[in-house]
Amino acid sequence: MSDNLLTKICLSIGFPIKSSKSPSLHTVGYKALGIEDQFVYLRVEVKPENLKMAVEGIRGLGIRGVSVTMPYKQEIMKYLDNIDETAKKIGAVNTIVNEGGKLIGYNTDWIGAVVPLEKRTNLKGKKVAVIGAGGAAKAVVFGLTKRGARVKIFNRTIKKAKELAEEFNCEFSDLSNLEGVSRMDIIVNATSVGMNEDKSPLEKKYLNKNQFFFDCVYSPVETKLLKDAKSKGAEIIYGIEMLLYQAVEQFKLYTGLDAPVEAMRKVLING
Ligand code: ATR
């Protein structure tokens, strides 16, 4: 029997945390690599008033890695010892790694957005419409501009579109003014529209078959936007791919090993 004092603990924290897919994703990864006696992954619901104490607990208990979800991705930054440059630029941390007692904050959400797209198409010089200007959109816009895409942000609240566009040197527009959308190569939905509802942020008339569609919403797996795009003959990328690749990057940070991508994808596809 293995000695559990050698087992490294990883966690997901958030509030609420019930629907997090991360524990099963990481655990399947450990099993596929035969390291389930070296790592264990749990989820913990942390009440807002306990966040600071929870971070002290990570240090005190020597927790190896922590995935941070809503609503703490920004607030947690002030309790960490170091923030990597990319996470600073995005202004959010979704991953904490405990390096010998020092807590380092990273952001892997942008990788989750970029890798699935890059596997299908070259992003350099591509015209990309990002719909939304919240936290998810910021990680997406960061990744796309880093890869040399030409991004235009469309958002319901124009002030937020303008702020994000100025930060990353992009164009922007009101979500009610969708004129340019049909001429874009790639459309990314980074709003919450379509999450557990049969709604799309874009009317079908704006979609065409030469475009790529990527939805950050992953529940349902096939959102209305993606259904509409598919029916036009366009290429689509499911939101679960973003979830997968942000976790793949976390897995590497926590274990130092390459994640078993296919085994982890199966968890998301099979629920
Ligand atoms: P997240 O961290 O998931 O990105 P967020 O920061 O609250 O969450 O951002 C949510 C995004 O979805 C915003 O761009 C929001 O638009 P506003 O900036 O106008 O609020 C967008 N959004 C949410 N509900 C929407 C709706 N019904 N129609 C259009 N956009 C919506």
PDB file of C-alpha atoms and ligand atoms in Angstrom:
ATOM      1  CA  MET A   1       0.000   0.000   0.000  1.00  0.00           C
ATOM      2  CA  SER A   2       1.282   3.474  -0.849  1.00  0.00           C
ATOM      3  CA  ASP A   3       2.179   5.965   1.843  1.00  0.00           C
ATOM      4  CA  ASN A   4      -0.349   8.773   1.635  1.00  0.00           C
ATOM      5  CA  LEU A   5       2.120  11.249   3.181  1.00  0.00           C
ATOM      6  CA  LEU A   6       3.696  11.292  -0.261  1.00  0.00           C
ATOM      7  CA  THR A   7       0.394  12.024  -1.992  1.00  0.00           C
ATOM      8  CA  LYS A   8       0.083  15.548  -3.344  1.00  0.00           C
ATOM      9  CA  ILE A   9      -3.275  17.233  -2.962  1.00  0.00           C
ATOM     10  CA  CYS A  10      -4.848  19.472  -5.618  1.00  0.00           C
ATOM     11  CA  LEU A  11      -8.129  21.332  -5.272  1.00  0.00           C
ATOM     12  CA  SER A  12     -10.729  23.340  -7.109  1.00  0.00           C
ATOM     13  CA  ILE A  13     -12.115  26.233  -5.106  1.00  0.00           C
ATOM     14  CA  GLY A  14     -15.069  28.443  -5.901  1.00  0.00           C
ATOM     15  CA  PHE A  15     -18.510  29.442  -4.727  1.00  0.00           C
ATOM     16  CA  PRO A  16     -20.603  27.566  -5.662  1.00  0.00           C
ATOM     17  CA  ILE A  17     -18.404  24.692  -6.876  1.00  0.00           C
ATOM     18  CA  LYS A  18     -20.965  21.943  -7.348  1.00  0.00           C
ATOM     19  CA  SER A  19     -20.885  21.726 -11.131  1.00  0.00           C
ATOM     20  CA  SER A  20     -17.083  21.870 -11.533  1.00  0.00           C
ATOM     21  CA  LYS A  21     -15.782  19.325 -14.013  1.00  0.00           C
ATOM     22  CA  SER A  22     -12.161  19.789 -12.941  1.00  0.00           C
ATOM     23  CA  PRO A  23     -12.029  17.047 -10.265  1.00  0.00           C
ATOM     24  CA  SER A  24     -13.079  14.310 -12.678  1.00  0.00           C
ATOM     25  CA  LEU A  25     -10.890  15.706 -15.467  1.00  0.00           C
ATOM     26  CA  HIS A  26      -7.725  15.701 -13.348  1.00  0.00           C
ATOM     27  CA  THR A  27      -8.528  12.407 -11.632  1.00  0.00           C
ATOM     28  CA  VAL A  28      -9.007  10.619 -14.936  1.00  0.00           C
ATOM     29  CA  GLY A  29      -5.672  12.094 -16.000  1.00  0.00           C
ATOM     30  CA  TYR A  30      -3.934  10.653 -12.913  1.00  0.00           C
ATOM     31  CA  LYS A  31      -5.441   7.246 -13.578  1.00  0.00           C
ATOM     32  CA  ALA A  32      -4.494   7.240 -17.256  1.00  0.00           C
ATOM     33  CA  LEU A  33      -0.872   7.972 -16.320  1.00  0.00           C
ATOM     34  CA  GLY A  34      -0.868   5.547 -13.360  1.00  0.00           C
ATOM     35  CA  ILE A  35      -0.089   8.287 -10.829  1.00  0.00           C
ATOM     36  CA  GLU A  36      -3.310   8.074  -8.811  1.00  0.00           C
ATOM     37  CA  ASP A  37      -1.295   7.133  -5.704  1.00  0.00           C
ATOM     38  CA  GLN A  38       0.789  10.311  -6.099  1.00  0.00           C
ATOM     39  CA  PHE A  39      -1.987  12.848  -6.666  1.00  0.00           C
ATOM     40  CA  VAL A  40      -5.502  13.349  -5.396  1.00  0.00           C
ATOM     41  CA  TYR A  41      -7.893  16.058  -6.607  1.00  0.00           C
ATOM     42  CA  LEU A  42     -10.840  17.380  -4.593  1.00  0.00           C
ATOM     43  CA  ARG A  43     -13.223  20.308  -4.753  1.00  0.00           C
ATOM     44  CA  VAL A  44     -13.869  22.661  -1.871  1.00  0.00           C
ATOM     45  CA  GLU A  45     -16.564  25.297  -1.623  1.00  0.00           C
ATOM     46  CA  VAL A  46     -15.112  28.445  -0.050  1.00  0.00           C
ATOM     47  CA  LYS A  47     -17.450  31.107   1.301  1.00  0.00           C
ATOM     48  CA  PRO A  48     -16.466  34.658   0.324  1.00  0.00           C
ATOM     49  CA  GLU A  49     -15.633  35.638   3.912  1.00  0.00           C
ATOM     50  CA  ASN A  50     -13.229  32.678   4.169  1.00  0.00           C
ATOM     51  CA  LEU A  51     -11.140  33.242   1.043  1.00  0.00           C
ATOM     52  CA  LYS A  52      -8.091  34.677   2.843  1.00  0.00           C
ATOM     53  CA  MET A  53      -8.102  31.828   5.362  1.00  0.00           C
ATOM     54  CA  ALA A  54      -8.486  29.324   2.555  1.00  0.00           C
ATOM     55  CA  VAL A  55      -5.298  30.637   0.929  1.00  0.00           C
ATOM     56  CA  GLU A  56      -3.481  30.370   4.261  1.00  0.00           C
ATOM     57  CA  GLY A  57      -4.779  26.805   4.403  1.00  0.00           C
ATOM     58  CA  ILE A  58      -3.178  26.040   1.021  1.00  0.00           C
ATOM     59  CA  ARG A  59       0.186  27.100   2.469  1.00  0.00           C
ATOM     60  CA  GLY A  60      -0.365  25.465   5.841  1.00  0.00           C
ATOM     61  CA  LEU A  61      -1.415  22.123   4.435  1.00  0.00           C
ATOM     62  CA  GLY A  62       1.092  22.117   1.599  1.00  0.00           C
ATOM     63  CA  ILE A  63      -1.594  21.759  -1.071  1.00  0.00           C
ATOM     64  CA  ARG A  64       0.236  21.352  -4.409  1.00  0.00           C
ATOM     65  CA  GLY A  65      -2.152  23.063  -6.809  1.00  0.00           C
ATOM     66  CA  VAL A  66      -5.437  24.920  -6.771  1.00  0.00           C
ATOM     67  CA  SER A  67      -7.808  25.687  -9.629  1.00  0.00           C
ATOM     68  CA  VAL A  68      -9.712  28.876  -8.938  1.00  0.00           C
ATOM     69  CA  THR A  69     -13.161  29.398 -10.403  1.00  0.00           C
ATOM     70  CA  MET A  70     -15.939  31.930 -10.064  1.00  0.00           C
ATOM     71  CA  PRO A  71     -16.092  34.307  -8.299  1.00  0.00           C
ATOM     72  CA  TYR A  72     -12.492  34.412  -7.031  1.00  0.00           C
ATOM     73  CA  LYS A  73     -10.262  34.686 -10.095  1.00  0.00           C
ATOM     74  CA  GLN A  74      -9.481  38.335  -9.411  1.00  0.00           C
ATOM     75  CA  GLU A  75      -9.851  38.650  -5.672  1.00  0.00           C
ATOM     76  CA  ILE A  76      -7.471  35.794  -4.909  1.00  0.00           C
ATOM     77  CA  MET A  77      -4.562  37.587  -6.582  1.00  0.00           C
ATOM     78  CA  LYS A  78      -3.879  39.788  -3.577  1.00  0.00           C
ATOM     79  CA  TYR A  79      -3.213  36.791  -1.323  1.00  0.00           C
ATOM     80  CA  LEU A  80      -0.573  35.118  -3.528  1.00  0.00           C
ATOM     81  CA  ASP A  81       3.229  35.472  -3.343  1.00  0.00           C
ATOM     82  CA  ASN A  82       3.799  35.880  -7.053  1.00  0.00           C
ATOM     83  CA  ILE A  83       1.697  36.339 -10.179  1.00  0.00           C
ATOM     84  CA  ASP A  84       3.033  35.307 -13.556  1.00  0.00           C
ATOM     85  CA  GLU A  85       3.209  38.089 -16.176  1.00  0.00           C
ATOM     86  CA  THR A  86       0.431  36.673 -18.357  1.00  0.00           C
ATOM     87  CA  ALA A  87      -1.997  36.349 -15.444  1.00  0.00           C
ATOM     88  CA  LYS A  88      -1.144  39.938 -14.483  1.00  0.00           C
ATOM     89  CA  LYS A  89      -1.940  41.163 -17.981  1.00  0.00           C
ATOM     90  CA  ILE A  90      -5.247  39.253 -18.066  1.00  0.00           C
ATOM     91  CA  GLY A  91      -5.957  40.428 -14.530  1.00  0.00           C
ATOM     92  CA  ALA A  92      -7.143  37.020 -13.341  1.00  0.00           C
ATOM     93  CA  VAL A  93      -5.703  33.842 -11.851  1.00  0.00           C
ATOM     94  CA  ASN A  94      -7.350  30.463 -12.445  1.00  0.00           C
ATOM     95  CA  THR A  95      -4.399  28.338 -11.311  1.00  0.00           C
ATOM     96  CA  ILE A  96      -2.211  28.392  -8.187  1.00  0.00           C
ATOM     97  CA  VAL A  97       0.926  26.308  -7.891  1.00  0.00           C
ATOM     98  CA  ASN A  98       2.620  25.827  -4.526  1.00  0.00           C
ATOM     99  CA  GLU A  99       6.366  25.885  -5.149  1.00  0.00           C
ATOM    100  CA  GLY A 100       8.016  25.053  -1.840  1.00  0.00           C
ATOM    101  CA  GLY A 101       5.597  27.161   0.160  1.00  0.00           C
ATOM    102  CA  LYS A 102       5.412  30.053  -2.313  1.00  0.00           C
ATOM    103  CA  LEU A 103       2.053  30.414  -4.030  1.00  0.00           C
ATOM    104  CA  ILE A 104       2.372  31.378  -7.697  1.00  0.00           C
ATOM    105  CA  GLY A 105      -0.691  32.483  -9.696  1.00  0.00           C
ATOM    106  CA  TYR A 106      -1.131  31.580 -13.369  1.00  0.00           C
ATOM    107  CA  ASN A 107      -3.835  31.928 -15.989  1.00  0.00           C
ATOM    108  CA  THR A 108      -4.482  28.965 -18.293  1.00  0.00           C
ATOM    109  CA  ASP A 109      -7.876  30.128 -19.590  1.00  0.00           C
ATOM    110  CA  TRP A 110      -6.296  31.926 -22.550  1.00  0.00           C
ATOM    111  CA  ILE A 111      -4.507  28.729 -23.568  1.00  0.00           C
ATOM    112  CA  GLY A 112      -7.843  26.935 -23.411  1.00  0.00           C
ATOM    113  CA  ALA A 113      -9.183  29.426 -25.946  1.00  0.00           C
ATOM    114  CA  VAL A 114      -6.228  29.520 -28.304  1.00  0.00           C
ATOM    115  CA  VAL A 115      -5.167  25.855 -28.575  1.00  0.00           C
ATOM    116  CA  PRO A 116      -8.482  24.470 -29.961  1.00  0.00           C
ATOM    117  CA  LEU A 117      -8.556  27.235 -32.592  1.00  0.00           C
ATOM    118  CA  GLU A 118      -4.892  26.822 -33.511  1.00  0.00           C
ATOM    119  CA  LYS A 119      -5.384  23.121 -34.053  1.00  0.00           C
ATOM    120  CA  ARG A 120      -7.839  23.983 -36.822  1.00  0.00           C
ATOM    121  CA  THR A 121      -6.515  27.192 -38.342  1.00  0.00           C
ATOM    122  CA  ASN A 122      -3.635  29.633 -38.324  1.00  0.00           C
ATOM    123  CA  LEU A 123      -4.600  32.675 -36.248  1.00  0.00           C
ATOM    124  CA  LYS A 124      -2.057  35.176 -37.532  1.00  0.00           C
ATOM    125  CA  GLY A 125      -3.797  37.955 -39.461  1.00  0.00           C
ATOM    126  CA  LYS A 126      -7.241  36.336 -39.086  1.00  0.00           C
ATOM    127  CA  LYS A 127     -10.216  38.608 -38.486  1.00  0.00           C
ATOM    128  CA  VAL A 128     -11.916  37.488 -35.294  1.00  0.00           C
ATOM    129  CA  ALA A 129     -15.140  38.755 -33.742  1.00  0.00           C
ATOM    130  CA  VAL A 130     -15.196  38.257 -29.986  1.00  0.00           C
ATOM    131  CA  ILE A 131     -18.671  38.648 -28.546  1.00  0.00           C
ATOM    132  CA  GLY A 132     -18.552  39.718 -24.923  1.00  0.00           C
ATOM    133  CA  ALA A 133     -16.208  41.838 -22.845  1.00  0.00           C
ATOM    134  CA  GLY A 134     -16.188  40.165 -19.422  1.00  0.00           C
ATOM    135  CA  GLY A 135     -13.645  37.916 -17.744  1.00  0.00           C
ATOM    136  CA  ALA A 136     -13.793  35.091 -20.295  1.00  0.00           C
ATOM    137  CA  ALA A 137     -13.580  37.549 -23.196  1.00  0.00           C
ATOM    138  CA  LYS A 138     -10.469  39.114 -21.720  1.00  0.00           C
ATOM    139  CA  ALA A 139      -8.602  35.794 -21.657  1.00  0.00           C
ATOM    140  CA  VAL A 140      -9.778  35.087 -25.225  1.00  0.00           C
ATOM    141  CA  VAL A 141      -8.772  38.526 -26.534  1.00  0.00           C
ATOM    142  CA  PHE A 142      -5.388  38.264 -24.818  1.00  0.00           C
ATOM    143  CA  GLY A 143      -4.693  34.903 -26.470  1.00  0.00           C
ATOM    144  CA  LEU A 144      -5.918  35.899 -29.912  1.00  0.00           C
ATOM    145  CA  THR A 145      -3.974  39.173 -30.040  1.00  0.00           C
ATOM    146  CA  LYS A 146      -0.875  37.379 -28.733  1.00  0.00           C
ATOM    147  CA  ARG A 147      -1.166  35.059 -31.748  1.00  0.00           C
ATOM    148  CA  GLY A 148      -1.475  37.979 -34.152  1.00  0.00           C
ATOM    149  CA  ALA A 149      -5.221  37.817 -34.884  1.00  0.00           C
ATOM    150  CA  ARG A 150      -7.114  41.042 -35.704  1.00  0.00           C
ATOM    151  CA  VAL A 151      -9.819  41.196 -33.084  1.00  0.00           C
ATOM    152  CA  LYS A 152     -13.050  43.185 -32.998  1.00  0.00           C
ATOM    153  CA  ILE A 153     -15.006  43.091 -29.747  1.00  0.00           C
ATOM    154  CA  PHE A 154     -18.820  43.214 -29.789  1.00  0.00           C
ATOM    155  CA  ASN A 155     -20.549  43.753 -26.466  1.00  0.00           C
ATOM    156  CA  ARG A 156     -23.969  44.710 -25.149  1.00  0.00           C
ATOM    157  CA  THR A 157     -22.436  47.327 -22.856  1.00  0.00           C
ATOM    158  CA  ILE A 158     -20.349  49.495 -25.142  1.00  0.00           C
ATOM    159  CA  LYS A 159     -18.276  50.985 -22.319  1.00  0.00           C
ATOM    160  CA  LYS A 160     -16.870  47.558 -21.451  1.00  0.00           C
ATOM    161  CA  ALA A 161     -16.154  46.794 -25.111  1.00  0.00           C
ATOM    162  CA  LYS A 162     -14.261  50.081 -25.404  1.00  0.00           C
ATOM    163  CA  GLU A 163     -12.183  49.453 -22.263  1.00  0.00           C
ATOM    164  CA  LEU A 164     -11.171  45.965 -23.360  1.00  0.00           C
ATOM    165  CA  ALA A 165     -10.474  47.091 -26.924  1.00  0.00           C
ATOM    166  CA  GLU A 166      -8.240  49.921 -25.723  1.00  0.00           C
ATOM    167  CA  GLU A 167      -6.275  47.585 -23.491  1.00  0.00           C
ATOM    168  CA  PHE A 168      -5.493  45.164 -26.319  1.00  0.00           C
ATOM    169  CA  ASN A 169      -5.494  47.591 -29.224  1.00  0.00           C
ATOM    170  CA  CYS A 170      -8.585  46.156 -30.968  1.00  0.00           C
ATOM    171  CA  GLU A 171     -11.672  47.509 -32.677  1.00  0.00           C
ATOM    172  CA  PHE A 172     -14.994  47.407 -30.900  1.00  0.00           C
ATOM    173  CA  SER A 173     -18.709  47.760 -31.516  1.00  0.00           C
ATOM    174  CA  ASP A 174     -22.066  47.610 -29.841  1.00  0.00           C
ATOM    175  CA  LEU A 175     -23.708  44.175 -29.974  1.00  0.00           C
ATOM    176  CA  SER A 176     -26.696  45.784 -31.699  1.00  0.00           C
ATOM    177  CA  ASN A 177     -24.441  46.892 -34.576  1.00  0.00           C
ATOM    178  CA  LEU A 178     -23.377  43.584 -36.095  1.00  0.00           C
ATOM    179  CA  GLU A 179     -22.700  44.795 -39.611  1.00  0.00           C
ATOM    180  CA  GLY A 180     -19.080  43.627 -39.833  1.00  0.00           C
ATOM    181  CA  VAL A 181     -19.657  40.204 -38.317  1.00  0.00           C
ATOM    182  CA  SER A 182     -20.368  38.412 -41.590  1.00  0.00           C
ATOM    183  CA  ARG A 183     -16.953  39.407 -42.941  1.00  0.00           C
ATOM    184  CA  MET A 184     -15.038  37.902 -40.010  1.00  0.00           C
ATOM    185  CA  ASP A 185     -13.061  34.647 -40.362  1.00  0.00           C
ATOM    186  CA  ILE A 186     -13.717  33.451 -36.823  1.00  0.00           C
ATOM    187  CA  ILE A 187     -16.508  34.188 -34.346  1.00  0.00           C
ATOM    188  CA  VAL A 188     -16.037  33.505 -30.636  1.00  0.00           C
ATOM    189  CA  ASN A 189     -18.910  33.702 -28.170  1.00  0.00           C
ATOM    190  CA  ALA A 190     -17.462  34.795 -24.818  1.00  0.00           C
ATOM    191  CA  THR A 191     -20.782  35.878 -23.314  1.00  0.00           C
ATOM    192  CA  SER A 192     -22.914  33.663 -21.116  1.00  0.00           C
ATOM    193  CA  VAL A 193     -25.720  33.695 -23.707  1.00  0.00           C
ATOM    194  CA  GLY A 194     -26.682  30.095 -24.534  1.00  0.00           C
ATOM    195  CA  MET A 195     -25.623  28.688 -21.160  1.00  0.00           C
ATOM    196  CA  ASN A 196     -28.323  26.164 -20.273  1.00  0.00           C
ATOM    197  CA  GLU A 197     -30.748  27.973 -22.582  1.00  0.00           C
ATOM    198  CA  ASP A 198     -31.686  27.754 -26.249  1.00  0.00           C
ATOM    199  CA  LYS A 199     -30.482  31.265 -27.135  1.00  0.00           C
ATOM    200  CA  SER A 200     -27.747  32.609 -29.367  1.00  0.00           C
ATOM    201  CA  PRO A 201     -25.944  35.965 -29.166  1.00  0.00           C
ATOM    202  CA  LEU A 202     -26.086  36.191 -32.982  1.00  0.00           C
ATOM    203  CA  GLU A 203     -29.020  35.884 -35.332  1.00  0.00           C
ATOM    204  CA  LYS A 204     -28.581  33.119 -37.875  1.00  0.00           C
ATOM    205  CA  LYS A 205     -28.594  35.588 -40.770  1.00  0.00           C
ATOM    206  CA  TYR A 206     -25.140  36.842 -39.736  1.00  0.00           C
ATOM    207  CA  LEU A 207     -23.513  33.408 -39.924  1.00  0.00           C
ATOM    208  CA  ASN A 208     -21.958  31.927 -43.041  1.00  0.00           C
ATOM    209  CA  LYS A 209     -20.321  28.671 -44.030  1.00  0.00           C
ATOM    210  CA  ASN A 210     -16.834  30.083 -44.514  1.00  0.00           C
ATOM    211  CA  GLN A 211     -16.524  31.042 -40.868  1.00  0.00           C
ATOM    212  CA  PHE A 212     -15.243  29.197 -37.806  1.00  0.00           C
ATOM    213  CA  PHE A 213     -17.412  29.311 -34.702  1.00  0.00           C
ATOM    214  CA  PHE A 214     -16.123  28.765 -31.197  1.00  0.00           C
ATOM    215  CA  ASP A 215     -18.417  28.962 -28.184  1.00  0.00           C
ATOM    216  CA  CYS A 216     -16.939  29.383 -24.697  1.00  0.00           C
ATOM    217  CA  VAL A 217     -20.273  28.150 -23.325  1.00  0.00           C
ATOM    218  CA  TYR A 218     -19.974  24.380 -22.750  1.00  0.00           C
ATOM    219  CA  SER A 219     -23.379  23.481 -21.334  1.00  0.00           C
ATOM    220  CA  PRO A 220     -25.120  22.300 -23.447  1.00  0.00           C
ATOM    221  CA  VAL A 221     -22.189  20.913 -25.448  1.00  0.00           C
ATOM    222  CA  GLU A 222     -23.874  22.043 -28.672  1.00  0.00           C
ATOM    223  CA  THR A 223     -25.251  25.517 -28.064  1.00  0.00           C
ATOM    224  CA  LYS A 224     -27.808  27.250 -30.261  1.00  0.00           C
ATOM    225  CA  LEU A 225     -25.040  29.323 -31.878  1.00  0.00           C
ATOM    226  CA  LEU A 226     -23.109  26.174 -32.785  1.00  0.00           C
ATOM    227  CA  LYS A 227     -26.253  24.405 -33.993  1.00  0.00           C
ATOM    228  CA  ASP A 228     -27.077  27.360 -36.240  1.00  0.00           C
ATOM    229  CA  ALA A 229     -23.505  27.525 -37.535  1.00  0.00           C
ATOM    230  CA  LYS A 230     -23.442  23.777 -38.202  1.00  0.00           C
ATOM    231  CA  SER A 231     -26.689  23.993 -40.145  1.00  0.00           C
ATOM    232  CA  LYS A 232     -25.045  26.623 -42.382  1.00  0.00           C
ATOM    233  CA  GLY A 233     -22.167  24.223 -43.054  1.00  0.00           C
ATOM    234  CA  ALA A 234     -19.623  26.200 -40.991  1.00  0.00           C
ATOM    235  CA  GLU A 235     -16.870  24.678 -38.864  1.00  0.00           C
ATOM    236  CA  ILE A 236     -17.571  24.639 -35.145  1.00  0.00           C
ATOM    237  CA  ILE A 237     -15.532  24.159 -31.996  1.00  0.00           C
ATOM    238  CA  TYR A 238     -17.260  23.150 -28.779  1.00  0.00           C
ATOM    239  CA  GLY A 239     -16.749  25.017 -25.489  1.00  0.00           C
ATOM    240  CA  ILE A 240     -15.652  21.773 -23.835  1.00  0.00           C
ATOM    241  CA  GLU A 241     -12.424  22.090 -25.823  1.00  0.00           C
ATOM    242  CA  MET A 242     -11.639  25.299 -23.926  1.00  0.00           C
ATOM    243  CA  LEU A 243     -12.394  23.583 -20.633  1.00  0.00           C
ATOM    244  CA  LEU A 244     -10.190  20.692 -21.676  1.00  0.00           C
ATOM    245  CA  TYR A 245      -7.136  22.670 -22.733  1.00  0.00           C
ATOM    246  CA  GLN A 246      -7.129  25.017 -19.752  1.00  0.00           C
ATOM    247  CA  ALA A 247      -7.129  21.861 -17.586  1.00  0.00           C
ATOM    248  CA  VAL A 248      -4.425  20.206 -19.712  1.00  0.00           C
ATOM    249  CA  GLU A 249      -2.144  23.160 -19.004  1.00  0.00           C
ATOM    250  CA  GLN A 250      -3.001  23.062 -15.287  1.00  0.00           C
ATOM    251  CA  PHE A 251      -2.250  19.348 -15.198  1.00  0.00           C
ATOM    252  CA  LYS A 252       1.255  20.044 -16.471  1.00  0.00           C
ATOM    253  CA  LEU A 253       1.790  22.798 -13.916  1.00  0.00           C
ATOM    254  CA  TYR A 254       0.653  20.591 -11.014  1.00  0.00           C
ATOM    255  CA  THR A 255       2.298  17.278 -11.999  1.00  0.00           C
ATOM    256  CA  GLY A 256       5.131  18.296 -14.338  1.00  0.00           C
ATOM    257  CA  LEU A 257       3.772  15.708 -16.806  1.00  0.00           C
ATOM    258  CA  ASP A 258       2.029  15.990 -20.168  1.00  0.00           C
ATOM    259  CA  ALA A 259      -1.683  15.423 -19.678  1.00  0.00           C
ATOM    260  CA  PRO A 260      -3.423  12.461 -21.349  1.00  0.00           C
ATOM    261  CA  VAL A 261      -5.649  14.659 -23.516  1.00  0.00           C
ATOM    262  CA  GLU A 262      -7.841  11.946 -25.050  1.00  0.00           C
ATOM    263  CA  ALA A 263      -8.675  10.320 -21.714  1.00  0.00           C
ATOM    264  CA  MET A 264      -9.602  13.728 -20.315  1.00  0.00           C
ATOM    265  CA  ARG A 265     -11.696  14.661 -23.362  1.00  0.00           C
ATOM    266  CA  LYS A 266     -13.779  11.518 -22.883  1.00  0.00           C
ATOM    267  CA  VAL A 267     -14.857  12.770 -19.445  1.00  0.00           C
ATOM    268  CA  LEU A 268     -16.271  15.916 -21.011  1.00  0.00           C
ATOM    269  CA  ILE A 269     -17.961  14.161 -23.889  1.00  0.00           C
ATOM    270  CA  ASN A 270     -19.487  11.393 -21.788  1.00  0.00           C
ATOM    271  CA  GLY A 271     -20.446  13.753 -18.955  1.00  0.00           C
TER     272      GLY A 271
HETATM  273  P1  ATR B   1     -17.438  35.838 -17.494  1.00  0.00           P
HETATM  274  O1  ATR B   1     -16.380  35.896 -16.433  1.00  0.00           O
HETATM  275  O2  ATR B   1     -18.096  34.500 -17.621  1.00  0.00           O
HETATM  276  O3  ATR B   1     -16.969  36.382 -18.790  1.00  0.00           O
HETATM  277  P2  ATR B   1     -18.756  38.340 -16.938  1.00  0.00           P
HETATM  278  O4  ATR B   1     -17.412  38.952 -16.676  1.00  0.00           O
HETATM  279  O5  ATR B   1     -19.882  38.653 -16.028  1.00  0.00           O
HETATM  280  O6  ATR B   1     -18.633  36.756 -16.949  1.00  0.00           O
HETATM  281  O7  ATR B   1     -19.156  38.701 -18.456  1.00  0.00           O
HETATM  282  C1  ATR B   1     -20.341  38.267 -19.030  1.00  0.00           C
HETATM  283  C2  ATR B   1     -20.391  38.715 -20.499  1.00  0.00           C
HETATM  284  O8  ATR B   1     -21.599  38.200 -21.067  1.00  0.00           O
HETATM  285  C3  ATR B   1     -20.449  40.218 -20.663  1.00  0.00           C
HETATM  286  O9  ATR B   1     -19.823  40.569 -21.875  1.00  0.00           O
HETATM  287  C4  ATR B   1     -21.958  40.483 -20.733  1.00  0.00           C
HETATM  288  O10 ATR B   1     -22.323  41.672 -21.417  1.00  0.00           O
HETATM  289  P3  ATR B   1     -22.376  43.086 -20.621  1.00  0.00           P
HETATM  290  O11 ATR B   1     -20.962  43.539 -20.507  1.00  0.00           O
HETATM  291  O12 ATR B   1     -23.228  43.934 -21.469  1.00  0.00           O
HETATM  292  O13 ATR B   1     -23.004  42.757 -19.277  1.00  0.00           O
HETATM  293  C5  ATR B   1     -22.375  39.292 -21.579  1.00  0.00           C
HETATM  294  N1  ATR B   1     -23.805  38.988 -21.429  1.00  0.00           N
HETATM  295  C6  ATR B   1     -24.413  38.376 -20.383  1.00  0.00           C
HETATM  296  N2  ATR B   1     -25.742  38.243 -20.624  1.00  0.00           N
HETATM  297  C7  ATR B   1     -25.959  38.781 -21.860  1.00  0.00           C
HETATM  298  C8  ATR B   1     -27.119  38.932 -22.688  1.00  0.00           C
HETATM  299  N3  ATR B   1     -28.332  38.495 -22.298  1.00  0.00           N
HETATM  300  N4  ATR B   1     -26.958  39.518 -23.897  1.00  0.00           N
HETATM  301  C9  ATR B   1     -25.757  39.950 -24.311  1.00  0.00           C
HETATM  302  N5  ATR B   1     -24.632  39.839 -23.602  1.00  0.00           N
HETATM  303  C10 ATR B   1     -24.721  39.253 -22.377  1.00  0.00           C
END
